[in-house]
Tab-separated table of C-alpha atoms and ligand atoms in Angstrom:
chain	number	residue	atom	x	y	z
T	53	UNK	CA	0.000	0.000	0.000
T	54	UNK	CA	1.245	3.472	-0.840
T	55	UNK	CA	2.036	5.523	2.238
T	56	UNK	CA	-0.015	8.683	2.616
T	57	UNK	CA	2.156	11.663	3.512
T	58	UNK	CA	-0.189	13.668	5.643
T	59	UNK	CA	1.356	13.973	9.096
T	60	UNK	CA	4.985	15.091	8.884
T	61	UNK	CA	7.162	14.538	5.830
T	62	UNK	CA	10.105	15.969	3.924
T	63	UNK	CA	10.279	16.475	0.195
T	64	UNK	CA	13.784	16.171	-1.192
T	65	UNK	CA	14.567	17.486	-4.635
T	66	UNK	CA	17.267	15.286	-6.133
T	67	UNK	CA	17.494	17.605	-9.136
T	68	UNK	CA	18.379	20.390	-6.682
T	69	UNK	CA	21.136	18.183	-5.213
T	70	UNK	CA	22.478	17.728	-8.755
T	71	UNK	CA	22.208	21.462	-9.399
T	72	UNK	CA	24.021	22.218	-6.119
T	73	UNK	CA	26.767	19.776	-7.053
T	74	UNK	CA	27.238	21.290	-10.501
T	75	UNK	CA	27.196	24.890	-9.293
T	76	UNK	CA	29.659	23.895	-6.582
T	77	UNK	CA	31.985	22.284	-9.118
T	78	UNK	CA	31.846	25.398	-11.279
T	79	UNK	CA	32.845	27.588	-8.322
T	80	UNK	CA	35.274	25.296	-6.560
T	81	UNK	CA	39.044	25.528	-6.649
T	82	UNK	CA	39.257	21.750	-7.251
T	83	UNK	CA	38.259	19.601	-10.205
T	84	UNK	CA	36.675	16.698	-8.379
T	85	UNK	CA	34.354	16.251	-5.501
T	86	UNK	CA	34.013	13.528	-2.945
T	87	UNK	CA	30.351	13.574	-1.888
T	88	UNK	CA	30.038	13.515	1.886
T	89	UNK	CA	26.893	11.466	2.557
T	90	UNK	CA	27.423	10.630	6.222
T	91	UNK	CA	24.487	10.693	8.635
T	92	UNK	CA	22.121	9.556	5.877
T	93	UNK	CA	23.313	12.399	3.645
T	94	UNK	CA	22.612	14.933	6.390
T	95	UNK	CA	19.090	13.561	6.658
T	96	UNK	CA	18.464	13.655	2.896
T	97	UNK	CA	18.862	9.905	2.285
T	98	UNK	CA	22.351	8.546	1.570
T	99	UNK	CA	21.242	5.941	-0.957
T	100	UNK	CA	19.100	8.267	-3.065
T	101	UNK	CA	21.635	11.107	-2.961
T	102	UNK	CA	24.584	8.830	-3.788
T	103	UNK	CA	22.717	7.164	-6.653
T	104	UNK	CA	21.798	10.445	-8.292
T	105	UNK	CA	25.341	11.796	-7.860
T	106	UNK	CA	26.868	8.597	-9.221
T	107	UNK	CA	24.620	8.988	-12.263
T	108	UNK	CA	26.217	12.368	-13.012
T	109	UNK	CA	29.750	11.046	-12.645
T	110	UNK	CA	30.660	11.429	-8.975
T	111	UNK	CA	32.802	8.395	-8.079
T	112	UNK	CA	33.857	9.116	-4.504
T	113	UNK	CA	31.732	9.059	-1.373
T	114	UNK	CA	32.497	9.629	2.281
T	115	UNK	CA	30.560	8.256	5.251
T	116	UNK	CA	31.072	8.190	8.997
T	117	UNK	CA	31.036	4.477	9.775
T	118	UNK	CA	30.959	0.932	8.458
T	119	UNK	CA	27.168	0.561	8.594
T	120	UNK	CA	26.731	3.616	6.405
T	121	UNK	CA	29.355	2.248	4.025
T	122	UNK	CA	27.660	-1.158	3.765
T	123	UNK	CA	24.312	0.522	3.159
T	124	UNK	CA	25.776	2.208	0.062
T	125	UNK	CA	27.291	-1.026	-1.228
T	126	UNK	CA	24.038	-2.925	-0.692
T	127	UNK	CA	22.277	-0.228	-2.714
T	128	UNK	CA	24.697	-0.833	-5.588
T	129	UNK	CA	26.986	2.184	-5.243
T	130	UNK	CA	30.169	1.330	-7.163
T	131	UNK	CA	32.425	4.288	-6.381
T	132	UNK	CA	35.093	4.439	-3.676
T	133	UNK	CA	33.579	4.743	-0.208
T	134	UNK	CA	35.754	6.306	2.480
T	135	UNK	CA	34.951	5.965	6.183
T	136	UNK	CA	35.935	9.236	7.880
T	137	UNK	CA	35.754	7.883	11.425
T	138	UNK	CA	36.476	4.901	13.611
T	139	UNK	CA	35.736	1.306	12.674
T	140	UNK	CA	36.134	-1.117	15.604
T	141	UNK	CA	38.637	-3.843	14.883
T	142	UNK	CA	35.883	-6.488	15.159
T	143	UNK	CA	34.265	-4.961	12.060
T	144	UNK	CA	37.395	-4.779	9.947
T	145	UNK	CA	36.633	-7.884	7.881
T	146	UNK	CA	33.685	-5.945	6.446
T	147	UNK	CA	36.092	-3.336	5.058
T	148	UNK	CA	37.545	-6.025	2.837
T	149	UNK	CA	34.313	-7.818	2.077
T	150	UNK	CA	32.628	-4.602	0.918
T	151	UNK	CA	35.726	-2.931	-0.575
T	152	UNK	CA	35.650	0.093	1.719
T	153	UNK	CA	38.462	2.573	2.407
T	154	UNK	CA	39.186	3.173	6.105
T	155	UNK	CA	40.701	6.311	7.608
T	156	UNK	CA	43.804	5.700	9.714
T	157	UNK	CA	43.021	7.759	12.790
T	158	UNK	CA	46.299	7.305	14.636
T	159	UNK	CA	49.516	5.356	14.487
T	160	UNK	CA	48.123	2.908	17.095
T	161	UNK	CA	45.096	2.268	14.905
T	162	UNK	CA	47.344	1.791	11.859
T	163	UNK	CA	49.298	-0.832	13.796
T	164	UNK	CA	46.068	-2.663	14.616
T	165	UNK	CA	45.068	-2.724	10.961
T	166	UNK	CA	48.555	-3.821	9.910
T	167	UNK	CA	48.403	-6.685	12.427
T	168	UNK	CA	45.018	-7.712	11.071
T	169	UNK	CA	46.708	-9.706	8.338
T	170	UNK	CA	44.929	-8.947	5.087
T	171	UNK	CA	45.775	-5.715	3.370
T	172	UNK	CA	43.159	-3.069	3.978
T	173	UNK	CA	42.489	-0.025	1.789
T	174	UNK	CA	43.037	3.137	3.783
T	175	UNK	CA	43.844	6.836	3.856
T	176	UNK	CA	45.849	8.526	6.574
T	177	UNK	CA	44.266	11.431	8.469
T	178	UNK	CA	46.679	14.303	9.061
T	179	UNK	CA	45.949	16.714	11.897
T	180	UNK	CA	46.785	20.288	10.991
T	181	UNK	CA	45.077	22.035	13.903
T	182	UNK	CA	41.620	20.582	14.384
T	183	UNK	CA	42.931	18.234	17.115
T	184	UNK	CA	40.380	15.562	16.350
T	185	UNK	CA	42.042	12.671	14.502
T	186	UNK	CA	45.219	12.068	12.542
T	187	UNK	CA	48.977	12.362	12.707
T	188	UNK	CA	50.295	15.660	13.995
T	189	UNK	CA	51.482	17.559	10.920
T	190	UNK	CA	53.881	19.640	13.016
T	191	UNK	CA	56.149	16.602	13.135
T	192	UNK	CA	56.766	16.051	9.432
T	193	UNK	CA	59.387	13.340	10.014
T	194	UNK	CA	57.046	11.289	12.159
T	195	UNK	CA	54.270	11.717	9.569
T	196	UNK	CA	56.614	10.621	6.808
T	197	UNK	CA	57.738	7.562	8.760
T	198	UNK	CA	54.142	6.578	9.532
T	199	UNK	CA	52.881	7.103	5.995
T	200	UNK	CA	55.742	5.018	4.569
T	201	UNK	CA	55.015	2.251	7.063
T	202	UNK	CA	51.309	2.272	6.143
T	203	UNK	CA	52.074	2.230	2.436
T	204	UNK	CA	54.297	-0.792	2.931
T	205	UNK	CA	51.866	-2.927	4.920
T	206	UNK	CA	48.447	-1.623	3.892
T	207	UNK	CA	46.843	-0.464	0.641
T	208	UNK	CA	47.418	3.224	1.325
T	209	UNK	CA	45.335	5.251	-1.136
T	210	UNK	CA	46.132	8.696	0.169
T	211	UNK	CA	45.847	11.170	2.998
T	212	UNK	CA	43.730	14.097	3.993
T	213	UNK	CA	43.330	16.827	6.560
T	214	UNK	CA	40.280	18.718	7.781
T	215	UNK	CA	39.913	22.497	8.011
T	216	UNK	CA	38.183	23.933	11.062
T	217	UNK	CA	37.592	27.621	10.232
T	218	UNK	CA	37.420	27.679	6.431
T	219	UNK	CA	33.865	29.034	6.678
T	220	UNK	CA	34.879	32.279	8.380
T	221	UNK	CA	36.107	35.341	6.554
T	222	UNK	CA	37.773	36.846	9.624
T	223	UNK	CA	41.380	37.526	8.837
T	224	UNK	CA	42.717	35.447	11.732
T	225	UNK	CA	40.673	32.497	10.493
T	226	UNK	CA	41.939	32.920	6.949
T	227	UNK	CA	45.477	32.913	8.249
T	228	UNK	CA	44.820	29.773	10.304
T	229	UNK	CA	43.323	28.019	7.270
T	230	UNK	CA	46.286	28.942	5.082
T	231	UNK	CA	48.589	27.581	7.782
T	232	UNK	CA	46.620	24.334	7.926
T	233	UNK	CA	46.905	23.919	4.151
T	234	UNK	CA	50.628	24.698	4.297
T	235	UNK	CA	51.221	22.126	7.054
T	236	UNK	CA	49.364	19.533	5.024
T	237	UNK	CA	51.383	20.341	1.923
T	238	UNK	CA	54.616	19.922	3.867
T	239	UNK	CA	53.623	16.360	4.710
T	240	UNK	CA	52.440	15.705	1.153
T	241	UNK	CA	55.782	16.924	-0.209
T	242	UNK	CA	57.747	14.640	2.127
T	243	UNK	CA	56.132	11.548	0.572
T	244	UNK	CA	55.656	12.826	-2.972
T	245	UNK	CA	57.533	9.791	-4.369
T	246	UNK	CA	54.753	7.446	-3.165
T	247	UNK	CA	52.415	9.028	-5.731
T	248	UNK	CA	49.329	8.560	-3.575
T	249	UNK	CA	46.230	9.168	-5.700
T	250	UNK	CA	43.980	10.623	-2.978
T	251	UNK	CA	45.297	13.853	-1.503
T	252	UNK	CA	42.613	16.233	-0.221
T	253	UNK	CA	42.077	18.933	2.350
T	254	UNK	CA	39.042	21.032	1.436
T	255	UNK	CA	35.485	20.781	2.817
T	256	UNK	CA	32.532	22.701	1.310
T	257	UNK	CA	33.802	26.014	2.647
T	258	UNK	CA	37.420	25.228	1.782
T	259	UNK	CA	36.657	24.487	-1.862
T	260	UNK	CA	34.647	27.687	-2.261
T	261	UNK	CA	36.845	30.161	-0.443
T	262	UNK	CA	40.359	28.689	-0.386
T	263	UNK	CA	42.698	26.872	-2.672
T	264	UNK	CA	45.292	24.191	-2.121
T	265	UNK	CA	48.036	23.000	-4.440
T	266	UNK	CA	47.886	19.617	-2.758
T	267	UNK	CA	44.980	17.621	-4.042
T	268	UNK	CA	42.322	17.771	-6.659
T	269	UNK	CA	39.350	16.833	-4.473
T	270	UNK	CA	36.986	18.721	-2.220
T	271	UNK	CA	35.011	16.703	0.284
T	272	UNK	CA	31.637	18.370	-0.122
T	273	UNK	CA	28.822	17.853	2.332
T	274	UNK	CA	26.638	20.751	3.372
T	275	UNK	CA	26.775	22.622	0.034
T	276	UNK	CA	25.293	19.600	-1.789
T	277	UNK	CA	22.224	20.000	0.369
T	278	UNK	CA	22.060	23.726	-0.316
T	279	UNK	CA	22.909	24.935	3.180
T	280	UNK	CA	25.653	27.249	4.413
T	281	UNK	CA	28.703	26.138	6.399
T	282	UNK	CA	28.215	29.286	8.474
T	283	UNK	CA	25.173	31.542	8.796
T	284	UNK	CA	27.129	34.557	7.537
T	285	UNK	CA	28.271	32.841	4.330
T	286	UNK	CA	26.940	33.774	0.916
T	287	UNK	CA	26.715	30.692	-1.297
T	288	UNK	CA	27.131	30.884	-5.064
T	289	UNK	CA	23.920	31.725	-6.929
T	290	UNK	CA	22.010	28.536	-7.672
T	291	UNK	CA	22.913	26.556	-4.554
T	292	UNK	CA	19.603	26.198	-2.721
T	293	UNK	CA	18.138	23.977	-0.004
T	294	UNK	CA	17.171	20.601	-1.469
T	295	UNK	CA	14.734	19.751	1.299
T	296	UNK	CA	11.333	21.031	2.383
T	297	UNK	CA	9.682	19.851	5.590
T	298	UNK	CA	5.895	19.832	5.722
T	299	UNK	CA	3.142	18.970	8.126
T	300	UNK	CA	-0.573	19.640	8.525
T	301	UNK	CA	-2.978	21.428	10.822
T	302	UNK	CA	-4.766	18.710	12.769
T	303	UNK	CA	-7.127	21.014	14.661
T	304	UNK	CA	-8.102	24.694	14.901
T	305	UNK	CA	-9.808	26.368	17.841
T	306	UNK	CA	-10.348	29.632	19.656
T	307	UNK	CA	-8.704	30.208	23.033
T	308	UNK	CA	-9.674	33.036	25.330
T	309	UNK	CA	-7.820	35.718	27.249
T	310	UNK	CA	-6.471	34.326	30.520
T	311	UNK	CA	-5.967	30.776	29.245
T	312	UNK	CA	-2.528	29.244	28.709
T	313	UNK	CA	-1.162	27.018	25.974
T	314	UNK	CA	0.792	23.784	26.307
T	315	UNK	CA	3.049	22.126	28.853
T	316	UNK	CA	4.348	24.291	31.641
T	317	UNK	CA	1.726	26.940	30.763
T	318	UNK	CA	4.531	29.024	29.265
T	319	UNK	CA	2.280	30.956	26.878
T	320	UNK	CA	-0.363	33.204	28.401
T	321	UNK	CA	-3.217	34.194	26.089
T	322	UNK	CA	-3.649	37.978	26.366
T	323	UNK	CA	-6.572	38.394	24.036
T	324	UNK	CA	-8.824	35.866	22.357
T	325	UNK	CA	-6.938	34.099	19.605
T	326	UNK	CA	-7.220	31.349	17.029
T	327	UNK	CA	-4.677	28.612	17.450
T	328	UNK	CA	-3.881	25.638	15.263
T	329	UNK	CA	-2.236	22.373	16.232
T	330	UNK	CA	0.503	21.036	13.940
T	331	UNK	CA	1.169	17.301	13.747
T	332	UNK	CA	4.955	17.342	14.222
T	333	UNK	CA	6.996	17.395	17.439
T	334	UNK	CA	10.428	16.983	18.914
T	335	UNK	CA	10.324	13.208	18.372
T	336	UNK	CA	10.243	14.076	14.675
T	337	UNK	CA	13.341	16.203	15.221
T	338	UNK	CA	11.505	19.510	15.430
T	339	UNK	CA	13.714	21.209	17.977
T	340	UNK	CA	12.156	21.939	21.352
T	341	UNK	CA	14.195	25.122	21.610
T	342	UNK	CA	11.772	26.580	19.011
T	343	UNK	CA	9.121	26.727	21.783
T	344	UNK	CA	7.632	30.266	21.875
T	345	UNK	CA	10.367	31.321	19.418
T	346	UNK	CA	10.068	29.796	15.983
T	347	UNK	CA	7.423	30.107	13.309
T	348	UNK	CA	5.993	28.137	10.422
T	349	UNK	CA	4.491	29.236	7.097
T	350	UNK	CA	0.882	28.776	6.080
T	351	UNK	CA	-0.520	30.081	2.813
T	352	UNK	CA	2.339	32.566	2.432
T	353	UNK	CA	2.109	33.918	6.000
T	354	UNK	CA	4.171	33.516	9.170
T	355	UNK	CA	2.494	31.717	12.068
T	356	UNK	CA	4.392	32.013	15.374
T	357	UNK	CA	4.816	28.992	17.635
T	358	UNK	CA	2.952	29.406	20.928
T	359	UNK	CA	3.814	27.310	23.968
T	360	UNK	CA	6.248	24.443	24.155
T	361	UNK	CA	6.925	21.989	21.353
T	362	UNK	CA	5.475	18.630	22.466
T	363	UNK	CA	6.800	15.215	21.486
T	364	UNK	CA	4.450	14.826	18.517
T	365	UNK	CA	2.636	18.144	18.117
T	366	UNK	CA	2.888	21.883	18.655
T	367	UNK	CA	0.618	24.898	18.550
T	368	UNK	CA	0.744	28.048	16.406
T	369	UNK	CA	-1.039	31.374	16.417
T	370	UNK	CA	-3.188	31.664	13.282
T	371	UNK	CA	-5.340	34.603	14.435
T	372	UNK	CA	-4.218	36.665	11.437
T	373	UNK	CA	-4.072	33.840	8.907
T	374	UNK	CA	-6.793	32.437	6.765
T	375	UNK	CA	-6.479	28.694	7.073
T	376	UNK	CA	-8.460	25.515	7.585
T	377	UNK	CA	-8.102	22.205	9.324
T	378	UNK	CA	-5.821	19.830	7.316
T	379	UNK	CA	-4.071	22.693	5.508
T	380	UNK	CA	-0.408	22.177	4.742
T	381	UNK	CA	2.124	23.794	7.072
T	382	UNK	CA	5.674	24.593	5.930
T	383	UNK	CA	8.254	23.897	8.636
T	384	UNK	CA	11.192	24.329	6.237
T	385	UNK	CA	10.776	25.627	2.721
T	386	UNK	CA	8.888	28.222	0.711
T	387	UNK	CA	5.362	29.556	0.912
T	388	UNK	CA	4.369	32.515	-1.255
T	389	UNK	CA	7.157	35.060	-1.031
T	390	UNK	CA	8.436	33.746	2.318
T	391	UNK	CA	10.864	31.001	3.149
T	392	UNK	CA	12.367	29.309	6.203
T	393	UNK	CA	15.684	27.554	5.687
T	394	UNK	CA	17.372	25.115	8.044
T	395	UNK	CA	20.034	27.815	8.441
T	396	UNK	CA	17.398	30.337	9.602
T	397	UNK	CA	15.869	27.844	12.002
T	398	UNK	CA	19.313	26.956	13.349
T	399	UNK	CA	20.141	30.619	13.820
T	400	UNK	CA	16.980	31.118	15.909
T	401	UNK	CA	18.012	28.430	18.389
T	402	UNK	CA	21.769	28.880	18.386
T	403	UNK	CA	22.899	25.905	16.355
T	404	UNK	CA	23.885	25.170	12.748
T	405	UNK	CA	21.850	24.052	9.742
T	406	UNK	CA	23.789	20.756	9.765
T	407	UNK	CA	22.228	19.819	13.096
T	408	UNK	CA	18.712	20.808	12.034
T	409	UNK	CA	18.663	18.538	8.972
T	410	UNK	CA	20.543	15.661	10.647
T	411	UNK	CA	18.034	15.684	13.491
T	412	UNK	CA	14.941	15.074	11.371
T	413	UNK	CA	14.015	11.657	12.636
T	414	UNK	CA	13.287	8.384	10.882
T	415	UNK	CA	9.565	8.615	11.435
T	416	UNK	CA	9.389	11.671	9.157
T	417	UNK	CA	8.698	10.162	5.757
T	418	UNK	CA	11.024	11.050	2.877
T	419	UNK	CA	9.525	11.836	-0.489
T	420	UNK	CA	11.859	12.232	-3.474
T	421	UNK	CA	11.221	14.624	-6.297
T	422	UNK	CA	13.284	14.336	-9.472
C	546	PLP	C1	31.752	16.147	7.524
C	546	PLP	C2	33.077	16.263	6.895
C	546	PLP	C3	33.235	16.936	5.674
C	546	PLP	C4	32.123	17.714	5.004
C	546	PLP	O1	32.030	18.992	5.563
C	546	PLP	P1	30.997	20.071	4.978
C	546	PLP	O2	31.237	21.276	5.783
C	546	PLP	O3	29.635	19.489	5.193
C	546	PLP	O4	31.317	20.220	3.543
C	546	PLP	C5	34.474	16.894	5.076
C	546	PLP	N1	35.507	16.247	5.658
C	546	PLP	C6	35.395	15.619	6.847
C	546	PLP	C7	36.574	14.948	7.425
C	546	PLP	C8	34.183	15.623	7.510
C	546	PLP	O5	34.084	15.014	8.699
């Protein structure tokens, strides 16, 4: 039976993902992109996004863990799949079985993989200032020694670093980013003779606003989905959010002055008003911090959230809006001349667009538009 999308659902435009990818490529300082589809493609659906990108010639994908990697293989993705994070040693046989590339997080981890026996495909992480994973690029000799060891005992495909302030245009951040790229290039130069095919250091922001001699790839995540690395960024014309989040009004009623709305009675009704109940809540990933703060769009108008977001529902003020029970409500997306992006929503509650889209839960149905 076909599922009816009438409670809470997202509509994902795969043609917009393609458009975002192509506009990105046209504006990026690198030739190739590695599509970052971790966390279910930031909530957009890793299989669908990877398939559409593979169909336009993208052959490299990055995920966060082995389960995400296997999901892509089971869906028939043929390109290289790189795991950016930790794979427990008990799971390592799956790297070989599914032909997955593993990041070497540390020299200890490299030793574990070397001791595993069979040769595993991998890329070394180089730490140039993020202090998350990788070999410390300040010690070029140590990096060189480690990379040579890995290339001898493993199938070392390359190395990469990660930039941590490439999305800021503050001068001190630009300087830090340039230093990170320089540190990475020093390591790359020390092992030039190994001719490693995968050398990369740019994320979405890096590829748009920086350049690196080392490497012809950008690892692009957020820009594929049409969101900004940082709220202050201006993306190239044509990169737009690929996802809209919709719900419906399940009930409309009048409440009277002196009453309160929702848990904790945090909203006091000052004069008689018309409120509508929306059938989405924090268990769908609609952030509770939007309580008494956020708004939704109905028929081209803004409807403010009143009271606390509940687990499965929330209430909005529709006193000034012409609307009916079962009308569509836009949580993210466009309505008339107005729009709410995940970046706007994130800004309201002090987080980033990444978190907003990643948090949309499994029970929110995904609908794909081509
Ligand atoms: C998540 C991630 C990316 C993608 O970053 P965006 O800002 O979404 O482009 C790139 N590289 C690494 C190592 C990551 O963890």
